[in-house]
Tab-separated table of C-alpha atoms in Angstrom:
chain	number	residue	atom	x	y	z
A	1287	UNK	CA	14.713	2.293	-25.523
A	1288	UNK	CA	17.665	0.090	-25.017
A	1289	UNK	CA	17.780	-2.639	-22.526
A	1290	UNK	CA	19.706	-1.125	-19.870
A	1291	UNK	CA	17.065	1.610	-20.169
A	1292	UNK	CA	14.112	-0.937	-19.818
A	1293	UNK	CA	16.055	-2.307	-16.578
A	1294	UNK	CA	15.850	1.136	-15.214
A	1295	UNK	CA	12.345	2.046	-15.724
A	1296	UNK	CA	11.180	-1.285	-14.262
A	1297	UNK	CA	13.892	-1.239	-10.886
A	1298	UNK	CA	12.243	2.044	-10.418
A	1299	UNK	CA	8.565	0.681	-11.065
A	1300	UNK	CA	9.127	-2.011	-8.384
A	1301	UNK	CA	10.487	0.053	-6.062
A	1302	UNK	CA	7.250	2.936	-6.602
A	1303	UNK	CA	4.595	-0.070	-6.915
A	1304	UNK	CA	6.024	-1.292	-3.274
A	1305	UNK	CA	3.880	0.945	-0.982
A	1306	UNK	CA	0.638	0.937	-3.696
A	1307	UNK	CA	1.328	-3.293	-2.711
A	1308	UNK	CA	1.106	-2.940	0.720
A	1309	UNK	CA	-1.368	-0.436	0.609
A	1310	UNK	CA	-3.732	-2.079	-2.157
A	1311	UNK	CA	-3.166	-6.177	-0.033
A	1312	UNK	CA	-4.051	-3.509	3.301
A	1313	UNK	CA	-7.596	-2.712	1.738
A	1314	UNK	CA	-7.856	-6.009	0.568
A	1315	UNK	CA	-7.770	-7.497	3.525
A	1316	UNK	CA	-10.009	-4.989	5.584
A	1317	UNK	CA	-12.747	-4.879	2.539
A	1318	UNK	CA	-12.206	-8.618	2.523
A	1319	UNK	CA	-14.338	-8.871	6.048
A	1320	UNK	CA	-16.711	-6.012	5.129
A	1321	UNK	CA	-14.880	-2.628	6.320
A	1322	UNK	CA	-14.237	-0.537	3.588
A	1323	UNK	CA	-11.615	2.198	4.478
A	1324	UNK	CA	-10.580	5.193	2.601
A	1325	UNK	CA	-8.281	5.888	5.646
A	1326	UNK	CA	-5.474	4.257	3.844
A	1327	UNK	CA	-3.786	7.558	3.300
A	1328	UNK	CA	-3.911	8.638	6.177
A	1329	UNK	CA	-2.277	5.162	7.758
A	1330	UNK	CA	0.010	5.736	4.988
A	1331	UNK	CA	1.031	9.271	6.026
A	1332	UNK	CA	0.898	9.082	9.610
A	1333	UNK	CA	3.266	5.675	9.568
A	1334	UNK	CA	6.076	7.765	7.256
A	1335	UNK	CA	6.119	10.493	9.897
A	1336	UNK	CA	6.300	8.227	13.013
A	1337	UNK	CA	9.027	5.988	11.512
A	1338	UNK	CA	10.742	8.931	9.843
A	1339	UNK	CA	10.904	11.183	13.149
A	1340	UNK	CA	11.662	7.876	15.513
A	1341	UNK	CA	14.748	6.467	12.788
A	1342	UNK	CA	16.066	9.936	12.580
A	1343	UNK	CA	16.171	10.240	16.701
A	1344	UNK	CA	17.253	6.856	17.638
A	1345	UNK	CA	19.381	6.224	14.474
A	1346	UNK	CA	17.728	2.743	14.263
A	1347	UNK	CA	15.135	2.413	11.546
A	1348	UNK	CA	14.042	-0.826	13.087
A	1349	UNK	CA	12.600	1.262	15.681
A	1350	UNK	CA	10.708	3.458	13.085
A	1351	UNK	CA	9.191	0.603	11.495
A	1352	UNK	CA	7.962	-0.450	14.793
A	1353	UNK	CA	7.236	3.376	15.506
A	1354	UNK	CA	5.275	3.767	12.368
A	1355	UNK	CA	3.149	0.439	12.518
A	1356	UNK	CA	1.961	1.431	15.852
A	1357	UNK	CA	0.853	4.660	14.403
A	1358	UNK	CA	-0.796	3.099	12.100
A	1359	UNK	CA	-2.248	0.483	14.006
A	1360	UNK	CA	-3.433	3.322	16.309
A	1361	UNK	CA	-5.593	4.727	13.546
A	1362	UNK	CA	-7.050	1.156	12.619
A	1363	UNK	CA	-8.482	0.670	15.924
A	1364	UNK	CA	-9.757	3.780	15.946
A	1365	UNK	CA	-11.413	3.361	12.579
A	1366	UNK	CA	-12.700	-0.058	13.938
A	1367	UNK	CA	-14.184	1.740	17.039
A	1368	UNK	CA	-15.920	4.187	14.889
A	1369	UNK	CA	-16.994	1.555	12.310
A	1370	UNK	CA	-17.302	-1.829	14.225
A	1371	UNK	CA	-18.389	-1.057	17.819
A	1372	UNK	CA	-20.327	2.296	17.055
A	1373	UNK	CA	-21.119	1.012	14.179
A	1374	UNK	CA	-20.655	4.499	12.253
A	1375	UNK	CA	-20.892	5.126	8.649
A	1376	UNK	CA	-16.996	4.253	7.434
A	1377	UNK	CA	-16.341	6.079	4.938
A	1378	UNK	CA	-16.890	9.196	6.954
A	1379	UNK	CA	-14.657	7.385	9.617
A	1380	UNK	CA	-11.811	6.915	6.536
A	1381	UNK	CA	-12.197	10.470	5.473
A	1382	UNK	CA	-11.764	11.457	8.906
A	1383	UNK	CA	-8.522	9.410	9.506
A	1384	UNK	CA	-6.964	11.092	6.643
A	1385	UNK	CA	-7.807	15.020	7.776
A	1386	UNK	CA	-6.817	13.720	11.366
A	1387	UNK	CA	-3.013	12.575	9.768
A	1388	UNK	CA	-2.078	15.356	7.561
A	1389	UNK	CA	-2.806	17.907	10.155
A	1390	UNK	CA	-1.175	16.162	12.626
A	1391	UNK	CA	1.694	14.924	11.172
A	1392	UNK	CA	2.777	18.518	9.665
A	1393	UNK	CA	1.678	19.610	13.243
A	1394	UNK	CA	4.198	17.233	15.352
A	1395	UNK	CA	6.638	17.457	13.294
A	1396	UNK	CA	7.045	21.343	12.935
A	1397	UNK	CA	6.858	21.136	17.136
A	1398	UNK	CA	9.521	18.613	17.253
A	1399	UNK	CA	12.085	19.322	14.664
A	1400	UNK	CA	11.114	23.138	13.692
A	1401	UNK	CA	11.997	22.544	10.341
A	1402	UNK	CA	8.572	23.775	8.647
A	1403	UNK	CA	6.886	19.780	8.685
A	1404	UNK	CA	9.773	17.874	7.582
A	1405	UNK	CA	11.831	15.232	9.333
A	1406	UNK	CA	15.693	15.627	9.593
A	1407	UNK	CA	17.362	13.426	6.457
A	1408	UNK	CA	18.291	10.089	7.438
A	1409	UNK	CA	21.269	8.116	7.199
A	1410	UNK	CA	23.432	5.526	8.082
A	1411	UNK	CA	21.596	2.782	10.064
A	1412	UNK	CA	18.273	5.387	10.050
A	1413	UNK	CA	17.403	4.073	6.624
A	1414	UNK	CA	16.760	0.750	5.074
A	1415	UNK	CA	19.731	0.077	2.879
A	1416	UNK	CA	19.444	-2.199	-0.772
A	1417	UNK	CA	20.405	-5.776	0.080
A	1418	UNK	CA	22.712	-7.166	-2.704
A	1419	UNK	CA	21.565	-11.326	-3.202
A	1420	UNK	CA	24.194	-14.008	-3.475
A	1421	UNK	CA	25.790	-14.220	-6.595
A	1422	UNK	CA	24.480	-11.037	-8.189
A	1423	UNK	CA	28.150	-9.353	-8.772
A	1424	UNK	CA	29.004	-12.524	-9.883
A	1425	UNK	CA	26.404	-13.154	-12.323
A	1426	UNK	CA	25.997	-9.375	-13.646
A	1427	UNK	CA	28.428	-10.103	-16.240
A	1428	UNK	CA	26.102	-12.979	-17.793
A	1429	UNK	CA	24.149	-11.758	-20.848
A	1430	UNK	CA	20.511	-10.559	-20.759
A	1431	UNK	CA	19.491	-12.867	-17.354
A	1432	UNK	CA	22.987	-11.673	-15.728
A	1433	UNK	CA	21.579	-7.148	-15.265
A	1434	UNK	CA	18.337	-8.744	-14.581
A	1435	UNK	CA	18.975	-10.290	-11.448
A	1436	UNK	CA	21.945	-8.175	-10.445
A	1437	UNK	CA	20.067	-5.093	-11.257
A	1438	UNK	CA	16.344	-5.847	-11.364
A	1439	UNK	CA	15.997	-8.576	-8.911
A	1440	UNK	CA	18.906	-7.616	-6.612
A	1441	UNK	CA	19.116	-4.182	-4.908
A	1442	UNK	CA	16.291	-3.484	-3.177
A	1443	UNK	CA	15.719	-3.268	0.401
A	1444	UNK	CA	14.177	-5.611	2.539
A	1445	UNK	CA	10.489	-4.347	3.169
A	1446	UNK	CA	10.569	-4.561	-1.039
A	1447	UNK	CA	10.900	-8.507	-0.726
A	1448	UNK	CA	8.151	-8.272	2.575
A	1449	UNK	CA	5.745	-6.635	0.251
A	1450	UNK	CA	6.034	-8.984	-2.979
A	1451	UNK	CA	5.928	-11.908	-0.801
A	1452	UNK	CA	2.830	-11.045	0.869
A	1453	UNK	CA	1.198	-11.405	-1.862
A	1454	UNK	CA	1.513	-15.845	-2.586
A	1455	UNK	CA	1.083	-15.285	1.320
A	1456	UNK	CA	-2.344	-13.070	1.160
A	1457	UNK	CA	-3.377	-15.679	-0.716
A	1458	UNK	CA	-2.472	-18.721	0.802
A	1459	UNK	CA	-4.655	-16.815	4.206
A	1460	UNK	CA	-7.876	-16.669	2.072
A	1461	UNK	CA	-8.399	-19.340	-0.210
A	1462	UNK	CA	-6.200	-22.069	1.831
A	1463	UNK	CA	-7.120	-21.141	5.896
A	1464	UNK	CA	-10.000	-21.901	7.748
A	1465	UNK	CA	-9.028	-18.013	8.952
A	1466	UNK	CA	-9.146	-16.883	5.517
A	1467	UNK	CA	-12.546	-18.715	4.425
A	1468	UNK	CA	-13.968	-17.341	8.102
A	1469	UNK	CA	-13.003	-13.690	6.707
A	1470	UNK	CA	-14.301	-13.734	3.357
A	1471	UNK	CA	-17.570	-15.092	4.529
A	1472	UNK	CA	-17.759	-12.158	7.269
A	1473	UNK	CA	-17.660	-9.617	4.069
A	1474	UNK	CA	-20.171	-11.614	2.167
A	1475	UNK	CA	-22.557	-13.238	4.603
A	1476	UNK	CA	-21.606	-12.253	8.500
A	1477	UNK	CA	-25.233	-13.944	9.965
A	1478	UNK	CA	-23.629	-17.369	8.899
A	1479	UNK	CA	-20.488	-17.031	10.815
A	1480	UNK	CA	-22.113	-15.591	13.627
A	1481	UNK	CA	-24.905	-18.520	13.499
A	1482	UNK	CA	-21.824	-20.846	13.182
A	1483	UNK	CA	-20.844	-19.312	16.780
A	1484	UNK	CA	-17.677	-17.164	15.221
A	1485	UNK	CA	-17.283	-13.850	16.642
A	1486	UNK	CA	-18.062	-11.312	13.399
A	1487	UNK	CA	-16.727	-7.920	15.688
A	1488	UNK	CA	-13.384	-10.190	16.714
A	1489	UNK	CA	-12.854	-10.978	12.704
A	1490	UNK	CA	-13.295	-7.445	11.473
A	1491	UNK	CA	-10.975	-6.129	14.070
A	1492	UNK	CA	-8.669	-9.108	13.262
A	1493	UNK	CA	-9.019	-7.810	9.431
A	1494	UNK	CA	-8.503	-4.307	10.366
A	1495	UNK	CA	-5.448	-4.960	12.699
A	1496	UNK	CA	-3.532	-6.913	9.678
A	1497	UNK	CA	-4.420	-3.761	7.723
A	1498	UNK	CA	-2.449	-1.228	9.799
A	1499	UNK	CA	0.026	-3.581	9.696
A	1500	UNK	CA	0.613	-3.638	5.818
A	1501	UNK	CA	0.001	0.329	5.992
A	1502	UNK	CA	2.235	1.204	8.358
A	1503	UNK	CA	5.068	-0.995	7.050
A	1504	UNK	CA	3.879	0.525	3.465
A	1505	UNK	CA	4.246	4.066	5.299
A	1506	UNK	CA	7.322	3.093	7.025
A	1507	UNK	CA	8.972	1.997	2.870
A	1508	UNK	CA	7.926	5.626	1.953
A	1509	UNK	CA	10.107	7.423	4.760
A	1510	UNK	CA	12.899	5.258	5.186
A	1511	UNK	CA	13.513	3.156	2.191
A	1512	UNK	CA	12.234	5.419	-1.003
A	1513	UNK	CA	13.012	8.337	0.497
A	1514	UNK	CA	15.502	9.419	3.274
A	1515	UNK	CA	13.171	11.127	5.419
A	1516	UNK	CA	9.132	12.764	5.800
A	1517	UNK	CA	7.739	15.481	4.001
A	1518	UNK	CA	4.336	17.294	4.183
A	1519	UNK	CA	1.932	14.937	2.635
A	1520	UNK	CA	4.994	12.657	0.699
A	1521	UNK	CA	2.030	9.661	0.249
A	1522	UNK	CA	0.675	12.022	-2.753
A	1523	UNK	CA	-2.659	9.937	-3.003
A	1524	UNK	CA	-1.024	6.810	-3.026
A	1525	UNK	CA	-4.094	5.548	-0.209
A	1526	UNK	CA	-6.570	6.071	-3.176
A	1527	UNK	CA	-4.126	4.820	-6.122
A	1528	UNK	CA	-4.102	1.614	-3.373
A	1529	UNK	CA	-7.954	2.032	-3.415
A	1530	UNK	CA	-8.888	2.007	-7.145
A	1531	UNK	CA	-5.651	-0.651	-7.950
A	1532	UNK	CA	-7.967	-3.221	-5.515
A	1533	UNK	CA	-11.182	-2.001	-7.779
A	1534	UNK	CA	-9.472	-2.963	-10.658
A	1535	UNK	CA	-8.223	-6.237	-9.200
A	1536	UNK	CA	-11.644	-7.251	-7.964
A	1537	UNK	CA	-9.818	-7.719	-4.290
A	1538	UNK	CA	-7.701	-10.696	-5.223
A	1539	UNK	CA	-4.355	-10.607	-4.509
A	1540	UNK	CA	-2.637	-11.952	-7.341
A	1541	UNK	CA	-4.414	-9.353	-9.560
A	1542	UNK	CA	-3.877	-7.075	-7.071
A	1543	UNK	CA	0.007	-7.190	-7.796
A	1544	UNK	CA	-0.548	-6.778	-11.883
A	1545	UNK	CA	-2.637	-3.636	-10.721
A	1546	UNK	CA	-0.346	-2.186	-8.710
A	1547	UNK	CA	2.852	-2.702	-11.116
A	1548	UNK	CA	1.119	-0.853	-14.032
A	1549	UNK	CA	0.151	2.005	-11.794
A	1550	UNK	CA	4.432	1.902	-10.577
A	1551	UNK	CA	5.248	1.612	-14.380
A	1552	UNK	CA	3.239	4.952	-15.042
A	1553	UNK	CA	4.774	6.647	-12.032
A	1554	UNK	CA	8.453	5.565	-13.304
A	1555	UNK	CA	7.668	6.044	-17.308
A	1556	UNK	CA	6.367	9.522	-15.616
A	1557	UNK	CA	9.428	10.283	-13.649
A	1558	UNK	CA	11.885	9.406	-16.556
A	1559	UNK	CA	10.648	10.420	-19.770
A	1560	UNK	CA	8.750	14.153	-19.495
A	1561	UNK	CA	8.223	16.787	-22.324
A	1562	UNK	CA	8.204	13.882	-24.716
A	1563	UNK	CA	8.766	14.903	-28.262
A	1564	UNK	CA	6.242	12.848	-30.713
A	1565	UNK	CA	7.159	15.091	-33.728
A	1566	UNK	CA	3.720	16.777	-34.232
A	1567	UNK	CA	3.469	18.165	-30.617
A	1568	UNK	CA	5.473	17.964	-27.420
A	1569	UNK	CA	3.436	16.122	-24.409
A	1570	UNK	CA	3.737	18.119	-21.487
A	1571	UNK	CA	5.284	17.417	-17.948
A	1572	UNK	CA	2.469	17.647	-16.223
A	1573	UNK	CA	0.491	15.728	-18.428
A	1574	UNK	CA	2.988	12.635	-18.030
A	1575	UNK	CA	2.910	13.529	-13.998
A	1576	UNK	CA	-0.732	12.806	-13.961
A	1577	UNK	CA	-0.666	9.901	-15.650
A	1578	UNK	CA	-0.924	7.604	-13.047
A	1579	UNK	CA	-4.301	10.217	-11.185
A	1580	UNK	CA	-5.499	9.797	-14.896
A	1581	UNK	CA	-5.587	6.011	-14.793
A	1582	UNK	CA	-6.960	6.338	-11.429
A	1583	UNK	CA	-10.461	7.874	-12.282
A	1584	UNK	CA	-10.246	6.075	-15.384
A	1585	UNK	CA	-10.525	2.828	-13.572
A	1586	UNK	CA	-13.055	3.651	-10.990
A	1587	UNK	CA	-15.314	5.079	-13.731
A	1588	UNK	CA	-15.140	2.274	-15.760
A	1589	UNK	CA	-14.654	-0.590	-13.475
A	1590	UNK	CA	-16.968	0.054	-10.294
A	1591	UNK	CA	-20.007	-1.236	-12.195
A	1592	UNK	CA	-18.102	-4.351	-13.034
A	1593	UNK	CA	-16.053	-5.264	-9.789
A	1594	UNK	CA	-18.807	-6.644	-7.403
A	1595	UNK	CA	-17.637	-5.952	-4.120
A	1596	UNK	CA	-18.072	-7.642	-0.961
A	1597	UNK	CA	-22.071	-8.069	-0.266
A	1598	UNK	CA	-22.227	-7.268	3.025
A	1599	UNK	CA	-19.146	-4.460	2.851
A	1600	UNK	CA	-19.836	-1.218	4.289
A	1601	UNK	CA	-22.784	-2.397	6.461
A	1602	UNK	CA	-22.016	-2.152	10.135
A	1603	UNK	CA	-23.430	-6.202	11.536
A	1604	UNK	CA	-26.175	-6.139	14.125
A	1605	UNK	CA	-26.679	-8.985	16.034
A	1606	UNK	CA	-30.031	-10.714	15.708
A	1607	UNK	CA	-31.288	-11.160	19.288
């Protein structure tokens, strides 16, 4: 592999580990205050269509971003109802979410643009378009650091740089805020913040709100930025890549990036190299395809036992009267 090879492979593994980021620092922050949610497809999905259908009829993605993080904060809530105020079991809720958004996503969008569950194709000002940095054209002639930031670095569109600074900024919100220590201790130990007079319902709603956020702009990056439009089911389990990535990261946010760039480097190594020759046999295409699914139940078999999770996650809080 040469080096302009390597700079392809890992421009396209940043730009396929971008919605397993916002996905995987989503989770985080909802597991974070003790709501686990397997919905994160489903945000996922439902957010592509929205912004997809909204960009493609305004010609302004700006208003499918906003489009699809409504969608997606539409589904939050309602997993919150289900999970926080009715305090229902929430994985069922999650699983829910994500039968609720692939039927009706396929559903609207065959009744709106008859063109069997798909979105028209965007472009133009429908799509987020690669922002070149200052200096890259100039610098792409410099050896070896000159392709890296004019090809690597440079490029990408803007909800790419959103999603890799939210991570020093995840961060900063739960080990440097008053906000973030309140939310960690609501996962771990929510009869201390409510006998410190902190609302434990307004947190985890708080938590859940900032996760439709992430997963709707994550959503919104599939539709309009990776791709030029929605397809039927285009998140391809990235909710549960998301999932297992913050497993394997142990919900912190910093690990949480290393997790989700190996996952993008096996979806890119995928995508370029298939049928690989290795002299004695010929790995197949679909073997390299589910890499990444591979690595997936690989992790959660062999790293549940070890990542402790938040105590009190997945336990609905009842007030002590």
């Amino acid at each position: 592999m040469d080096f302009a090879t390597l700079l392809q492979v890992l421009d396209s593994t940043v730009r396929l580990a971008t919605p397993l980021l916002l996905a995987c620092l989503a989770g985080l922050f909802s597991e974070r205050a003790g709501i686990f949610d397997i919905g994160l497809e489903g945000k996922m999905l439902a957010a592509a269509f929205f912004s997809a259908a909204i960009a493609a009829i305004t010609g302004d993605v700006w208003m499918g971003l906003g489009a699809g993080i409504a969608a997606s904060l539409a589904l939050s809530i309602l997993h919150g109802l289900a999970s926080i105020t009715f305090r229902g079991n929430q994985l069922i809720s999650g699983v829910a979410i994500n039968f609720l958004a692939a039927g009706l996503t396929v559903l609207i969008a065959q009744d709106w643009f008859s063109q069997g569950g798909r979105t028209p194709s965007l472009i133009g000002a429908g799509r987020f378009e690669p922002i070149v940095l200052p200096g890259a054209e100039e610098l792409s002639g410099v050896p070896i650091l000159g392709p890296i930031y004019a090809e690597l670095i440079s490029g990408h569109s803007i909800l790419v740089y959103v999603a890799f600074a939210m991570v020093p900024l995840t961060w900063w919100l739960l080990y440097r805020t008053r906000f973030g220590l309140r939310l960690r201790a609501v996962g771990e130990a929510p009869e201390a913040v409510d006998t410190a007079g902190v609302s434990v319902v307004g947190l985890r709603y708080v938590a859940v709100g900032i996760c439709g956020i992430l997963c709707g702009v994550a959503g919104a990056y599939l539709a309009t930025a990776l791709q030029a439009g929605f397809v039927k089911d285009m998140t391809a389990g990235r909710g549960f890549i998301a999932l297992a990535a913050l497993i394997f990261a142990k919900w912190r946010p910093w690990y949480a990036l290393y997790a989700c760039l190996l996952f993008g480097l096996l979806q890119a190594v995928a995508l370029r190299y298939q049928n690989i020759d290795l002299g004695a046999f010929v790995v197949p295409v679909q073997f390299m395809d589910a890499l990444p699914y591979i690595l997936t139940v690989v992790i959660l078999a062999g790293f549940v036992g070890k990542a402790i999770p938040p105590r009190a996650g997945g336990e609905p809080y009842v007030k002590e009267r």
